[in-house]
Structure formats: structure tokens, C-alpha cells
């Protein structure tokens, strides 16, 4: 058994003068839940289409499940495209079973599987309904199910969470966890960091067609310094002199998004090094007699990492 | 291959579930049944029409009455023949039909020749009663009695207060309220059950006015034709209904026949001799040199065979239009829904395309088979003289080699056009966009339809031959020529051309389809399509 289900080596794709994907390389190990992150227009969908051999890369090579083209192993892959749509006139179970049979599943097995999935993920009552009668969110769930009904080794979901309400987002997260537990590799793209944070073992961050980060969530968090948040009155100079403190920023009330502070209280964000111990900082506060009203030691969120890494580029793309 | 079947099966079952498919299937038999039943019902329910005859000349009233009687007898005879055919004994059908046919043929022939005497003969020999006696041995025991059709044209008396001897202009002026439908006639109506008379009212259908000086208006070859403003000269036939021309035609025939008889008498020619001369004729036998010896006579069946291809061309056209439209809208649905991406992650574009072609093709064939079956069922369950003719038509079809031609050209035409329309569909995101790209194709498709009749009349002429060699027209034109034994060069050459073009079209469509299905935005310009065709995958 090989280690990586998917390897991209220096893959590029251009549309005329516009470079959609620029020299991207990465590998995805078997059994991982892999987040594919990036702002809108970063080249996520183009990359996914190239992985599936719907588009041909201009240069570079792709190895998927040991093959050079996804078409050779398409029965072992499940794919949910970014834009969602189903045959409106078909029944829910029939559409799941149809896509499963297209992936080589036996007709009767596929039908049983469709009902099983619908029951597990809360759509049992809609099995005989026509797709056109479903709400958008339900339709999307049906589409996710039809993409994974044939138990593919590799599942690629393009923006699976968009358009789902929080409850159904959780159902989908559960589905992804279930698949990972069954040994399936799941790749999903999103621009909502919370999902990646909760689900991913590893993540790939792209912007403007370039790879910006590839690694575990812990690696990503390590990119930007950890922070300690202090709220106190008076001077915090004794703390700034400590070893491992990179700097401090005082934030106004609006910036901190915190509850209104009492008069004279200031909000500080300390950036600390990896090895710095928050315990020692807290201890120094007591020793220096700083009157703390808040002491917070937080891991940087992926959101912060994302903004940090993509920065102004992302904004530019957003409003392009 | 399995994927192609899966896609084809889905396309087929989904198409079969649509309303449009069933409308398409049911429309044909419904129209068929409607046409025949309405014909019967209309014939039976034709209203009684009242006319007024004013003969100031005193010479032509009998001729007009004879014309109307003759019209009635014609209907009786026609219905009687239909009745005999419907209720004849199975054992000896040919003879009865042949007899009746011969009789009615003779009669219609005679009437066409302006021969009023023919009907008199028919009446003299006993008319309907005689015919019934003649036919009874051939009828089944359980046959219902023959119901004589009602008289359609009945003479009404002149309304009170109208002076029949006034000048024509005055009469028309006096009659105007009735002619315009403002007033109604009081007429006798006999109740069928007890024979008692009672009065009812009715519209005036026609006023036939024969002026006293009508003989002055007789046209002779030597006389100069009447000027246009004198068009009301001669016999005046006043009626608001301009479509029912049976009455004026019959009157004109009958009166002209009488005038000619008078003319013969005036010039000292024996009218009986003339009548005999007029009924003398030499038949023209229409023979077909391609038929076997002894079978050369051109029968009705042969004519059917000659014209059947036109029907097939039309069938190909209708079915093709239906199929390609569905193919187009279905591809566009998949494209606009982005289902296509999921499909392409599962199957190759070529498999998808072939699956669609096959699935929709099968539903097209289903429609045609359903039509043929309903046609057959109609013939079996609707005995009557019209269905008789249809049965003959069916025999011709089944015995000739038109069916294999049809199957081949239907499939070939479908593959050719479906390939093109599928490529168009793959380039568009909405039906509206597709419409503009479709226009040229629809125009091209109309051409074989427009030339259909012409080619049937001159199946091996230059137009037919040239069109046969244009692959887009080959299926239609060659189908049209199928019964005319086109030269072997044309048959083989165009078939090879056609098959090569189908291969080329499907290959190119495959290229466009592959790139087109993932396109978004506006449909491409011509140059972009050319670039797509050049691209190698």
C-alpha cells in the first residue's frame, strides 16, 4: 500500500494571460482529512478539476491512486463539484443510486445503499420525493451523498459547506468523520476556516494560484506567534522585559471585540515565542503587582493564520 | 460500454416519464381517430339546407331539381357502398366490393362527363331498392338495415309577399332580409316517427334565380365574352355560404347539360346519339416497366408505393425534430445545473455523448413503433372503406423494401443531426442561447421538407440526385427516392458519403462536446469553435 493517494508535482494551468494555478506541488497521505483552503479565485476549483482530469494541466504531473489520470481510477474517486445541481425530475433515492451505478456499483446494491445513506443522514422521509421539491440545502446533502455512495477511496468535495445551515453543516462534518474513520481519504475545499480547524489533519493554503502553506494545523498555527491577552490598569513594562516576549500591541475597544472595558483598563495583546511559558508570564504579573482583570492564553486561530498569510491579496480577490 | 448503457437507460426512462413524450406518442393516433370519426360525424350531421328556386324562364326548374336529386342519390350510393363493404360476408368479399366499386366508378365517371341520364338509368333500374336486392345475398345475416341518408337540400316555398314575377333586381331587394339571415323561412318539417307535419323556421341557404331572359346570356364559342360588370348575368345563385359548392356545381352541371341538349335539338343533332358518343371512351392503361411481366398494370397499391416514401420522409422529419429538441434541452439542463461535472468525473465525454445519443434514439424509435402499432390497431378495429384503403397501404409497406430503407435512413439521419445538436447544446447555457445557434440547422432541415413533393414526382431528376449527395440531405432525399429504384451509384455512393459524414460529425461533435460542456458564459464565436475543433485532447 502506498503512502500518498495523491501527488501533484509542479502543476500549472493558464487561461490565456491569466495564470489560474502556478507551479503547485503537494502530496496527500492515505486516510487523511485534507483541507484545501484559499480565498475566492485562488485556483482551488481549477486544481480540483485537474486532479480529476476534467482539465489538463499545462505543465507538471499528477499521480492519483497510483495512476497518471483520474479517469483510470474514477470508480475509486468520489467528487462533489463546486456548483451544485441535480436532475430535477428524478427521485432522491434514484439519483443517488444512479451516480453510484455510474461508479460501477451493482444496481440493487446501489439502491439499498441509497436508502441506507438517506436514513443515516436524516433524509429518509424524502427518499421518494423528486429533487425539485427539495430545499437548496437538502438538495446539496443529497448531492454529497450521491458523490460518496459508492464508498470511494478518495473523496473530493469542492465547497461542501456553502449553502448549508449550521445543523446540516454538522451533519456533513459527521459524514466526513465517518468516512475518515472508514479509512477513506477526504479532500475538501473551503474558505471557512472553522470547518478546516475542526476537521482537518492537514491543510493546503493557496492564493493567486500559488501554494502558500502545506502542513498540519499545528504547523499552521506555529506560523504566527502565540498570543497572551492582558487587560489591566497601569504599566506592563515588567512583563515586556521578560524572555520570549516578542512585542505587545495595545488594542482599542473596537479592535479587541471585547466587552466594554472599565475606565483606565487597557487591552494588550502580547506576542510570545513558541517556547515561552504563559505560566511564567502570569507569575510575573503577580510579582509585579499588575492588577489583572483578564489573562488569556490563546492559540492563534486558523482564521488569523489565513489572514496573516493571504493578507491583502485576499481582499483584492474578494472584490475583483 | 456499460457506462454508455447506464446513461442511455437513464435518458430513456427519464424521457419516457416526461409529458411531452406521451403527448408525442398519443397525438398521432388521436389525430388519426379524430380525422376519421369527425369525417363520419360531420357527414351524418350535415344540416338540412333550404333553398328557394325562382324560375322565371320556365325552362330550367326540372334541371335544377334533377341536379339536387342527383346530388342526393350520389350520397345514397356512396353510403350504400360503404354499408355493403362493412356488412358483407367474409367468404366472398372481392366480388361485392368489385361490383359496387364498378358501379360507383361508372356513375361518378358519367356525372363528370355531364351525363344526367346516367343517374336516371340508375333510378330507372330501381335505384336503391334494386341495389339492396342485388346486394342482400352478400350481406351478413346480422347486418343492420341500411339507413338512407336524409335529404340535404330541400326546396322551400317563396315567403309570402314576394312576387316571383317581379324583375330580378326587385326580387333580390325583397328577399334581402332572408338572404342576409335577418329573417327566417317557415318550412314544413316532417317528423320521422309519425309522419305528421309541423312548421319550423330555418335559414335560407341559397336563392336560385333564373331570369326570364336567361337564354340571352348563353355563351357560345362565336360570341364575345361578357364584360366584367355583367357578371350577374345568367343564372343567379345567391348564398352567404361560399364554401359548400356542391349545390351550385351540381346546378351548373345539370343546367348546362340541359342547355346542350336543347342546343343539339336546335341544330338538328340527335341528343341520344350525342349521349352515346359522350359515353364512348378508350381507357389509358398505366403500366410500370419495372414490374414483372403480367403485373405491369399500375394499381392503387403501386401508387401507394410511389408515394409512401414521402410519408416516411415526413415521419423521419417529425421524429428527428422531437429527438434533437429533447437532446438539446437535456444537455443544456445538465450544463446549467453543473451535473455535467459529476458525470464527467464518472464517465468520459464520449461515453456521455454516446449514452445520450443511444437513449434518446431509443425513445425516438419507441415513438415511431407506437405510432405504427396504433396505426395497425386502428386498421384492425375500424372496419370501413377508408380503413380498407389504409390496410392496403400497410400491405404495400410490409411487402416492399421501404421499411429497411426507412430504418437505415432514420438511424443515419438521427446520428447525423443528433451529433450536431448535441454539440450545439454543449456550447450553450440556456435554451435562448441555443436558439440562435440552432437557426441555421433548422433552416437546413426545412429544405428536404420543402422539396419533398417535388422529389417524389421526379425522384431521379437532377435536383434529387444533387441533394442526395449532400450528406445533410441524404437521409431525406434517398428515402424519398427509395421506391423509384435510384441508380446503384447513387445508393452506394451516398451511403458511403453518409456514413463517413456521420463518423466525421460525431468525431468533431465529440471534440466540441468535450470542451463545450465545461464552458461557462457566452456561447463561443465561430473562430472559437474552429479552435475547439483543432484542439487535440
PDB file of N, CA, C and O in Angstrom, chain A residues 45 49 52-56 71 74-75 77 79-90 98-99 101-105 107 143, chain B residues 2-3 6-11 14 17 330 333-334 336-339 341-349 351-352 356 518 520 537:
ATOM      1  N   UNK A  45     -10.751  25.374  -7.418  1.00  0.00           N
ATOM      2  CA  UNK A  45     -11.595  24.555  -8.290  1.00  0.00           C
ATOM      3  C   UNK A  45     -10.817  24.086  -9.518  1.00  0.00           C
ATOM      4  O   UNK A  45     -10.946  22.934  -9.932  1.00  0.00           O
ATOM      5  N   UNK A  49     -10.285  20.277 -10.589  1.00  0.00           N
ATOM      6  CA  UNK A  49     -10.649  19.759 -11.914  1.00  0.00           C
ATOM      7  C   UNK A  49      -9.455  19.084 -12.593  1.00  0.00           C
ATOM      8  O   UNK A  49      -9.628  18.104 -13.312  1.00  0.00           O
ATOM      9  N   UNK A  52      -8.976  15.705 -11.191  1.00  0.00           N
ATOM     10  CA  UNK A  52      -9.957  14.747 -11.716  1.00  0.00           C
ATOM     11  C   UNK A  52      -9.810  14.506 -13.212  1.00  0.00           C
ATOM     12  O   UNK A  52     -10.567  13.773 -13.806  1.00  0.00           O
ATOM     13  N   UNK A  53      -8.813  15.195 -13.804  1.00  0.00           N
ATOM     14  CA  UNK A  53      -8.562  15.053 -15.239  1.00  0.00           C
ATOM     15  C   UNK A  53      -9.737  15.536 -16.082  1.00  0.00           C
ATOM     16  O   UNK A  53      -9.955  15.088 -17.197  1.00  0.00           O
ATOM     17  N   UNK A  54     -10.536  16.459 -15.522  1.00  0.00           N
ATOM     18  CA  UNK A  54     -11.550  17.126 -16.339  1.00  0.00           C
ATOM     19  C   UNK A  54     -10.845  18.224 -17.130  1.00  0.00           C
ATOM     20  O   UNK A  54     -11.170  18.491 -18.275  1.00  0.00           O
ATOM     21  N   UNK A  55      -9.845  18.832 -16.506  1.00  0.00           N
ATOM     22  CA  UNK A  55      -8.983  19.789 -17.201  1.00  0.00           C
ATOM     23  C   UNK A  55      -7.583  19.191 -17.268  1.00  0.00           C
ATOM     24  O   UNK A  55      -7.174  18.447 -16.382  1.00  0.00           O
ATOM     25  N   UNK A  56      -6.883  19.552 -18.327  1.00  0.00           N
ATOM     26  CA  UNK A  56      -5.487  19.096 -18.453  1.00  0.00           C
ATOM     27  C   UNK A  56      -4.560  20.201 -17.946  1.00  0.00           C
ATOM     28  O   UNK A  56      -4.722  21.362 -18.333  1.00  0.00           O
ATOM     29  N   UNK A  71      -9.131   9.381 -14.651  1.00  0.00           N
ATOM     30  CA  UNK A  71     -10.124   8.639 -15.425  1.00  0.00           C
ATOM     31  C   UNK A  71      -9.924   7.132 -15.288  1.00  0.00           C
ATOM     32  O   UNK A  71     -10.867   6.366 -15.358  1.00  0.00           O
ATOM     33  N   UNK A  74     -11.488   6.273 -11.843  1.00  0.00           N
ATOM     34  CA  UNK A  74     -12.615   7.136 -11.469  1.00  0.00           C
ATOM     35  C   UNK A  74     -13.622   6.422 -10.569  1.00  0.00           C
ATOM     36  O   UNK A  74     -14.334   7.070  -9.814  1.00  0.00           O
ATOM     37  N   UNK A  75     -13.641   5.109 -10.633  1.00  0.00           N
ATOM     38  CA  UNK A  75     -14.591   4.403  -9.777  1.00  0.00           C
ATOM     39  C   UNK A  75     -14.183   4.439  -8.311  1.00  0.00           C
ATOM     40  O   UNK A  75     -14.980   4.173  -7.433  1.00  0.00           O
ATOM     41  N   UNK A  77     -12.965   7.149  -6.930  1.00  0.00           N
ATOM     42  CA  UNK A  77     -12.987   8.553  -6.511  1.00  0.00           C
ATOM     43  C   UNK A  77     -14.433   9.027  -6.378  1.00  0.00           C
ATOM     44  O   UNK A  77     -15.292   8.630  -7.164  1.00  0.00           O
ATOM     45  N   UNK A  79     -16.670  12.671  -6.148  1.00  0.00           N
ATOM     46  CA  UNK A  79     -16.438  14.089  -6.429  1.00  0.00           C
ATOM     47  C   UNK A  79     -17.720  14.895  -6.292  1.00  0.00           C
ATOM     48  O   UNK A  79     -18.750  14.547  -6.852  1.00  0.00           O
ATOM     49  N   UNK A  80     -17.642  15.955  -5.532  1.00  0.00           N
ATOM     50  CA  UNK A  80     -18.744  16.908  -5.431  1.00  0.00           C
ATOM     51  C   UNK A  80     -18.271  18.228  -6.011  1.00  0.00           C
ATOM     52  O   UNK A  80     -17.359  18.848  -5.468  1.00  0.00           O
ATOM     53  N   UNK A  81     -18.850  18.668  -7.126  1.00  0.00           N
ATOM     54  CA  UNK A  81     -18.366  19.915  -7.731  1.00  0.00           C
ATOM     55  C   UNK A  81     -18.808  21.129  -6.938  1.00  0.00           C
ATOM     56  O   UNK A  81     -19.677  21.049  -6.074  1.00  0.00           O
ATOM     57  N   UNK A  82     -18.189  22.257  -7.274  1.00  0.00           N
ATOM     58  CA  UNK A  82     -18.449  23.484  -6.547  1.00  0.00           C
ATOM     59  C   UNK A  82     -19.887  23.960  -6.755  1.00  0.00           C
ATOM     60  O   UNK A  82     -20.605  24.273  -5.813  1.00  0.00           O
ATOM     61  N   UNK A  83     -20.300  23.977  -8.048  1.00  0.00           N
ATOM     62  CA  UNK A  83     -21.664  24.400  -8.311  1.00  0.00           C
ATOM     63  C   UNK A  83     -22.556  23.167  -8.240  1.00  0.00           C
ATOM     64  O   UNK A  83     -22.261  22.153  -8.848  1.00  0.00           O
ATOM     65  N   UNK A  84     -23.626  23.313  -7.501  1.00  0.00           N
ATOM     66  CA  UNK A  84     -24.422  22.128  -7.213  1.00  0.00           C
ATOM     67  C   UNK A  84     -25.642  22.066  -8.114  1.00  0.00           C
ATOM     68  O   UNK A  84     -26.277  23.081  -8.400  1.00  0.00           O
ATOM     69  N   UNK A  85     -25.959  20.880  -8.538  1.00  0.00           N
ATOM     70  CA  UNK A  85     -27.164  20.690  -9.336  1.00  0.00           C
ATOM     71  C   UNK A  85     -27.457  19.218  -9.497  1.00  0.00           C
ATOM     72  O   UNK A  85     -26.553  18.385  -9.466  1.00  0.00           O
ATOM     73  N   UNK A  86     -28.745  18.909  -9.625  1.00  0.00           N
ATOM     74  CA  UNK A  86     -29.161  17.516  -9.803  1.00  0.00           C
ATOM     75  C   UNK A  86     -30.256  17.501 -10.859  1.00  0.00           C
ATOM     76  O   UNK A  86     -30.837  18.525 -11.169  1.00  0.00           O
ATOM     77  N   UNK A  87     -30.544  16.308 -11.359  1.00  0.00           N
ATOM     78  CA  UNK A  87     -31.678  16.184 -12.277  1.00  0.00           C
ATOM     79  C   UNK A  87     -32.950  16.472 -11.496  1.00  0.00           C
ATOM     80  O   UNK A  87     -33.259  15.793 -10.521  1.00  0.00           O
ATOM     81  N   UNK A  88     -33.691  17.478 -11.920  1.00  0.00           N
ATOM     82  CA  UNK A  88     -34.818  17.945 -11.114  1.00  0.00           C
ATOM     83  C   UNK A  88     -35.949  16.934 -11.022  1.00  0.00           C
ATOM     84  O   UNK A  88     -36.661  16.850 -10.044  1.00  0.00           O
ATOM     85  N   UNK A  89     -36.122  16.162 -12.086  1.00  0.00           N
ATOM     86  CA  UNK A  89     -37.301  15.298 -12.144  1.00  0.00           C
ATOM     87  C   UNK A  89     -37.071  13.929 -11.508  1.00  0.00           C
ATOM     88  O   UNK A  89     -37.985  13.130 -11.427  1.00  0.00           O
ATOM     89  N   UNK A  90     -35.840  13.673 -11.111  1.00  0.00           N
ATOM     90  CA  UNK A  90     -35.577  12.318 -10.588  1.00  0.00           C
ATOM     91  C   UNK A  90     -35.888  12.230  -9.108  1.00  0.00           C
ATOM     92  O   UNK A  90     -35.830  13.212  -8.382  1.00  0.00           O
ATOM     93  N   UNK A  98     -28.239   6.119  -9.116  1.00  0.00           N
ATOM     94  CA  UNK A  98     -27.738   6.270 -10.496  1.00  0.00           C
ATOM     95  C   UNK A  98     -26.264   6.640 -10.508  1.00  0.00           C
ATOM     96  O   UNK A  98     -25.457   6.028 -11.224  1.00  0.00           O
ATOM     97  N   UNK A  99     -25.899   7.643  -9.691  1.00  0.00           N
ATOM     98  CA  UNK A  99     -24.496   8.047  -9.687  1.00  0.00           C
ATOM     99  C   UNK A  99     -23.605   6.931  -9.139  1.00  0.00           C
ATOM    100  O   UNK A  99     -22.468   6.786  -9.572  1.00  0.00           O
ATOM    101  N   UNK A 101     -24.193   3.723  -9.571  1.00  0.00           N
ATOM    102  CA  UNK A 101     -24.020   2.713 -10.622  1.00  0.00           C
ATOM    103  C   UNK A 101     -23.052   3.212 -11.686  1.00  0.00           C
ATOM    104  O   UNK A 101     -22.323   2.420 -12.275  1.00  0.00           O
ATOM    105  N   UNK A 102     -23.049   4.533 -11.920  1.00  0.00           N
ATOM    106  CA  UNK A 102     -22.071   5.065 -12.869  1.00  0.00           C
ATOM    107  C   UNK A 102     -20.655   4.838 -12.371  1.00  0.00           C
ATOM    108  O   UNK A 102     -19.703   4.832 -13.144  1.00  0.00           O
ATOM    109  N   UNK A 103     -20.525   4.669 -11.061  1.00  0.00           N
ATOM    110  CA  UNK A 103     -19.216   4.393 -10.495  1.00  0.00           C
ATOM    111  C   UNK A 103     -18.970   2.891 -10.379  1.00  0.00           C
ATOM    112  O   UNK A 103     -18.086   2.454  -9.655  1.00  0.00           O
ATOM    113  N   UNK A 104     -19.816   2.118 -11.023  1.00  0.00           N
ATOM    114  CA  UNK A 104     -19.574   0.686 -11.108  1.00  0.00           C
ATOM    115  C   UNK A 104     -20.275  -0.152 -10.050  1.00  0.00           C
ATOM    116  O   UNK A 104     -20.057  -1.347  -9.961  1.00  0.00           O
ATOM    117  N   UNK A 105     -21.128   0.470  -9.256  1.00  0.00           N
ATOM    118  CA  UNK A 105     -21.841  -0.314  -8.251  1.00  0.00           C
ATOM    119  C   UNK A 105     -22.973  -1.099  -8.902  1.00  0.00           C
ATOM    120  O   UNK A 105     -23.573  -0.630  -9.868  1.00  0.00           O
ATOM    121  N   UNK A 107     -26.637  -2.466  -9.459  1.00  0.00           N
ATOM    122  CA  UNK A 107     -27.869  -1.693  -9.366  1.00  0.00           C
ATOM    123  C   UNK A 107     -28.614  -1.889  -8.035  1.00  0.00           C
ATOM    124  O   UNK A 107     -29.027  -0.936  -7.390  1.00  0.00           O
ATOM    125  N   UNK A 143     -26.750  15.634  -2.901  1.00  0.00           N
ATOM    126  CA  UNK A 143     -25.655  15.577  -3.857  1.00  0.00           C
ATOM    127  C   UNK A 143     -24.369  15.057  -3.219  1.00  0.00           C
ATOM    128  O   UNK A 143     -23.630  14.293  -3.841  1.00  0.00           O
TER     129      UNK A 143
ATOM    130  N   UNK B   2     -20.484  -0.339 -20.684  1.00  0.00           N
ATOM    131  CA  UNK B   2     -21.506  -0.461 -19.643  1.00  0.00           C
ATOM    132  C   UNK B   2     -22.019   0.925 -19.242  1.00  0.00           C
ATOM    133  O   UNK B   2     -23.214   1.125 -19.012  1.00  0.00           O
ATOM    134  N   UNK B   3     -21.076   1.874 -19.195  1.00  0.00           N
ATOM    135  CA  UNK B   3     -21.441   3.242 -18.818  1.00  0.00           C
ATOM    136  C   UNK B   3     -22.399   3.835 -19.849  1.00  0.00           C
ATOM    137  O   UNK B   3     -23.362   4.508 -19.498  1.00  0.00           O
ATOM    138  N   UNK B   6     -25.737   2.538 -19.176  1.00  0.00           N
ATOM    139  CA  UNK B   6     -26.340   3.134 -17.979  1.00  0.00           C
ATOM    140  C   UNK B   6     -26.901   4.509 -18.279  1.00  0.00           C
ATOM    141  O   UNK B   6     -28.027   4.840 -17.897  1.00  0.00           O
ATOM    142  N   UNK B   7     -26.100   5.305 -18.997  1.00  0.00           N
ATOM    143  CA  UNK B   7     -26.555   6.654 -19.328  1.00  0.00           C
ATOM    144  C   UNK B   7     -27.750   6.591 -20.267  1.00  0.00           C
ATOM    145  O   UNK B   7     -28.754   7.274 -20.081  1.00  0.00           O
ATOM    146  N   UNK B   8     -27.634   5.712 -21.278  1.00  0.00           N
ATOM    147  CA  UNK B   8     -28.734   5.575 -22.228  1.00  0.00           C
ATOM    148  C   UNK B   8     -30.014   5.156 -21.504  1.00  0.00           C
ATOM    149  O   UNK B   8     -31.094   5.694 -21.765  1.00  0.00           O
ATOM    150  N   UNK B   9     -29.886   4.222 -20.563  1.00  0.00           N
ATOM    151  CA  UNK B   9     -31.071   3.731 -19.851  1.00  0.00           C
ATOM    152  C   UNK B   9     -31.709   4.859 -19.041  1.00  0.00           C
ATOM    153  O   UNK B   9     -32.933   5.007 -19.010  1.00  0.00           O
ATOM    154  N   UNK B  10     -30.857   5.686 -18.406  1.00  0.00           N
ATOM    155  CA  UNK B  10     -31.428   6.784 -17.631  1.00  0.00           C
ATOM    156  C   UNK B  10     -32.123   7.789 -18.542  1.00  0.00           C
ATOM    157  O   UNK B  10     -33.236   8.218 -18.294  1.00  0.00           O
ATOM    158  N   UNK B  11     -31.428   8.165 -19.629  1.00  0.00           N
ATOM    159  CA  UNK B  11     -32.022   9.118 -20.573  1.00  0.00           C
ATOM    160  C   UNK B  11     -33.362   8.592 -21.071  1.00  0.00           C
ATOM    161  O   UNK B  11     -34.338   9.324 -21.176  1.00  0.00           O
ATOM    162  N   UNK B  14     -36.034   8.534 -18.214  1.00  0.00           N
ATOM    163  CA  UNK B  14     -36.447   9.893 -17.849  1.00  0.00           C
ATOM    164  C   UNK B  14     -37.263  10.541 -18.963  1.00  0.00           C
ATOM    165  O   UNK B  14     -38.233  11.231 -18.709  1.00  0.00           O
ATOM    166  N   UNK B  17     -40.729   9.336 -19.076  1.00  0.00           N
ATOM    167  CA  UNK B  17     -41.579   9.845 -17.998  1.00  0.00           C
ATOM    168  C   UNK B  17     -42.122  11.237 -18.283  1.00  0.00           C
ATOM    169  O   UNK B  17     -43.010  11.708 -17.589  1.00  0.00           O
ATOM    170  N   UNK B 330     -31.992  18.770 -22.858  1.00  0.00           N
ATOM    171  CA  UNK B 330     -31.466  17.915 -21.812  1.00  0.00           C
ATOM    172  C   UNK B 330     -29.987  18.207 -21.546  1.00  0.00           C
ATOM    173  O   UNK B 330     -29.547  18.295 -20.407  1.00  0.00           O
ATOM    174  N   UNK B 333     -29.773  21.433 -19.728  1.00  0.00           N
ATOM    175  CA  UNK B 333     -30.124  21.274 -18.313  1.00  0.00           C
ATOM    176  C   UNK B 333     -28.916  20.773 -17.528  1.00  0.00           C
ATOM    177  O   UNK B 333     -28.565  21.325 -16.490  1.00  0.00           O
ATOM    178  N   UNK B 334     -28.276  19.743 -18.050  1.00  0.00           N
ATOM    179  CA  UNK B 334     -27.118  19.193 -17.346  1.00  0.00           C
ATOM    180  C   UNK B 334     -26.016  20.232 -17.220  1.00  0.00           C
ATOM    181  O   UNK B 334     -25.319  20.296 -16.221  1.00  0.00           O
ATOM    182  N   UNK B 336     -26.348  23.639 -17.288  1.00  0.00           N
ATOM    183  CA  UNK B 336     -26.657  24.761 -16.406  1.00  0.00           C
ATOM    184  C   UNK B 336     -26.731  24.297 -14.954  1.00  0.00           C
ATOM    185  O   UNK B 336     -26.482  25.068 -14.049  1.00  0.00           O
ATOM    186  N   UNK B 337     -27.056  23.030 -14.731  1.00  0.00           N
ATOM    187  CA  UNK B 337     -27.080  22.506 -13.358  1.00  0.00           C
ATOM    188  C   UNK B 337     -25.711  22.065 -12.874  1.00  0.00           C
ATOM    189  O   UNK B 337     -25.553  21.675 -11.734  1.00  0.00           O
ATOM    190  N   UNK B 338     -24.754  22.054 -13.787  1.00  0.00           N
ATOM    191  CA  UNK B 338     -23.398  21.563 -13.493  1.00  0.00           C
ATOM    192  C   UNK B 338     -23.396  20.078 -13.130  1.00  0.00           C
ATOM    193  O   UNK B 338     -22.477  19.602 -12.492  1.00  0.00           O
ATOM    194  N   UNK B 339     -24.460  19.365 -13.507  1.00  0.00           N
ATOM    195  CA  UNK B 339     -24.450  17.913 -13.295  1.00  0.00           C
ATOM    196  C   UNK B 339     -23.348  17.315 -14.138  1.00  0.00           C
ATOM    197  O   UNK B 339     -22.768  16.282 -13.810  1.00  0.00           O
ATOM    198  N   UNK B 341     -20.408  18.021 -14.538  1.00  0.00           N
ATOM    199  CA  UNK B 341     -19.107  17.822 -13.915  1.00  0.00           C
ATOM    200  C   UNK B 341     -19.061  16.519 -13.153  1.00  0.00           C
ATOM    201  O   UNK B 341     -18.059  15.809 -13.169  1.00  0.00           O
ATOM    202  N   UNK B 342     -20.161  16.210 -12.467  1.00  0.00           N
ATOM    203  CA  UNK B 342     -20.206  14.945 -11.736  1.00  0.00           C
ATOM    204  C   UNK B 342     -20.145  13.796 -12.735  1.00  0.00           C
ATOM    205  O   UNK B 342     -19.444  12.801 -12.530  1.00  0.00           O
ATOM    206  N   UNK B 343     -20.899  13.969 -13.819  1.00  0.00           N
ATOM    207  CA  UNK B 343     -20.928  12.909 -14.825  1.00  0.00           C
ATOM    208  C   UNK B 343     -19.540  12.698 -15.409  1.00  0.00           C
ATOM    209  O   UNK B 343     -19.094  11.560 -15.584  1.00  0.00           O
ATOM    210  N   UNK B 344     -18.847  13.805 -15.668  1.00  0.00           N
ATOM    211  CA  UNK B 344     -17.537  13.676 -16.298  1.00  0.00           C
ATOM    212  C   UNK B 344     -16.494  13.146 -15.334  1.00  0.00           C
ATOM    213  O   UNK B 344     -15.433  12.690 -15.756  1.00  0.00           O
ATOM    214  N   UNK B 345     -16.776  13.206 -14.037  1.00  0.00           N
ATOM    215  CA  UNK B 345     -15.881  12.573 -13.080  1.00  0.00           C
ATOM    216  C   UNK B 345     -16.139  11.072 -13.039  1.00  0.00           C
ATOM    217  O   UNK B 345     -15.380  10.319 -12.463  1.00  0.00           O
ATOM    218  N   UNK B 346     -17.251  10.660 -13.651  1.00  0.00           N
ATOM    219  CA  UNK B 346     -17.598   9.242 -13.632  1.00  0.00           C
ATOM    220  C   UNK B 346     -17.404   8.577 -14.978  1.00  0.00           C
ATOM    221  O   UNK B 346     -17.054   7.414 -15.068  1.00  0.00           O
ATOM    222  N   UNK B 347     -17.705   9.315 -16.055  1.00  0.00           N
ATOM    223  CA  UNK B 347     -17.619   8.730 -17.389  1.00  0.00           C
ATOM    224  C   UNK B 347     -16.858   9.695 -18.296  1.00  0.00           C
ATOM    225  O   UNK B 347     -16.736  10.864 -17.982  1.00  0.00           O
ATOM    226  N   UNK B 348     -16.388   9.178 -19.429  1.00  0.00           N
ATOM    227  CA  UNK B 348     -15.704  10.056 -20.373  1.00  0.00           C
ATOM    228  C   UNK B 348     -16.750  10.844 -21.162  1.00  0.00           C
ATOM    229  O   UNK B 348     -17.893  10.401 -21.289  1.00  0.00           O
ATOM    230  N   UNK B 349     -16.365  11.999 -21.707  1.00  0.00           N
ATOM    231  CA  UNK B 349     -17.323  12.769 -22.509  1.00  0.00           C
ATOM    232  C   UNK B 349     -17.902  11.931 -23.648  1.00  0.00           C
ATOM    233  O   UNK B 349     -19.073  12.039 -23.981  1.00  0.00           O
ATOM    234  N   UNK B 351     -18.376   8.691 -23.741  1.00  0.00           N
ATOM    235  CA  UNK B 351     -19.385   7.772 -23.209  1.00  0.00           C
ATOM    236  C   UNK B 351     -20.684   8.504 -22.936  1.00  0.00           C
ATOM    237  O   UNK B 351     -21.771   8.016 -23.234  1.00  0.00           O
ATOM    238  N   UNK B 352     -20.542   9.711 -22.380  1.00  0.00           N
ATOM    239  CA  UNK B 352     -21.719  10.514 -22.060  1.00  0.00           C
ATOM    240  C   UNK B 352     -22.497  10.829 -23.334  1.00  0.00           C
ATOM    241  O   UNK B 352     -23.711  10.651 -23.422  1.00  0.00           O
ATOM    242  N   UNK B 356     -26.201   9.408 -24.419  1.00  0.00           N
ATOM    243  CA  UNK B 356     -27.321  10.295 -24.725  1.00  0.00           C
ATOM    244  C   UNK B 356     -27.897   9.969 -26.095  1.00  0.00           C
ATOM    245  O   UNK B 356     -29.115   9.836 -26.256  1.00  0.00           O
ATOM    246  N   UNK B 518     -17.860  22.005 -20.340  1.00  0.00           N
ATOM    247  CA  UNK B 518     -17.303  22.639 -19.143  1.00  0.00           C
ATOM    248  C   UNK B 518     -17.206  24.146 -19.283  1.00  0.00           C
ATOM    249  O   UNK B 518     -16.781  24.843 -18.381  1.00  0.00           O
ATOM    250  N   UNK B 520     -18.389  27.989 -19.461  1.00  0.00           N
ATOM    251  CA  UNK B 520     -19.454  28.812 -18.906  1.00  0.00           C
ATOM    252  C   UNK B 520     -19.458  30.107 -19.697  1.00  0.00           C
ATOM    253  O   UNK B 520     -18.554  30.351 -20.483  1.00  0.00           O
ATOM    254  N   UNK B 537      -6.975  16.476 -27.836  1.00  0.00           N
ATOM    255  CA  UNK B 537      -7.116  16.160 -26.412  1.00  0.00           C
ATOM    256  C   UNK B 537      -6.043  15.155 -26.008  1.00  0.00           C
ATOM    257  O   UNK B 537      -5.934  14.111 -26.589  1.00  0.00           O
TER     258      UNK B 537
END
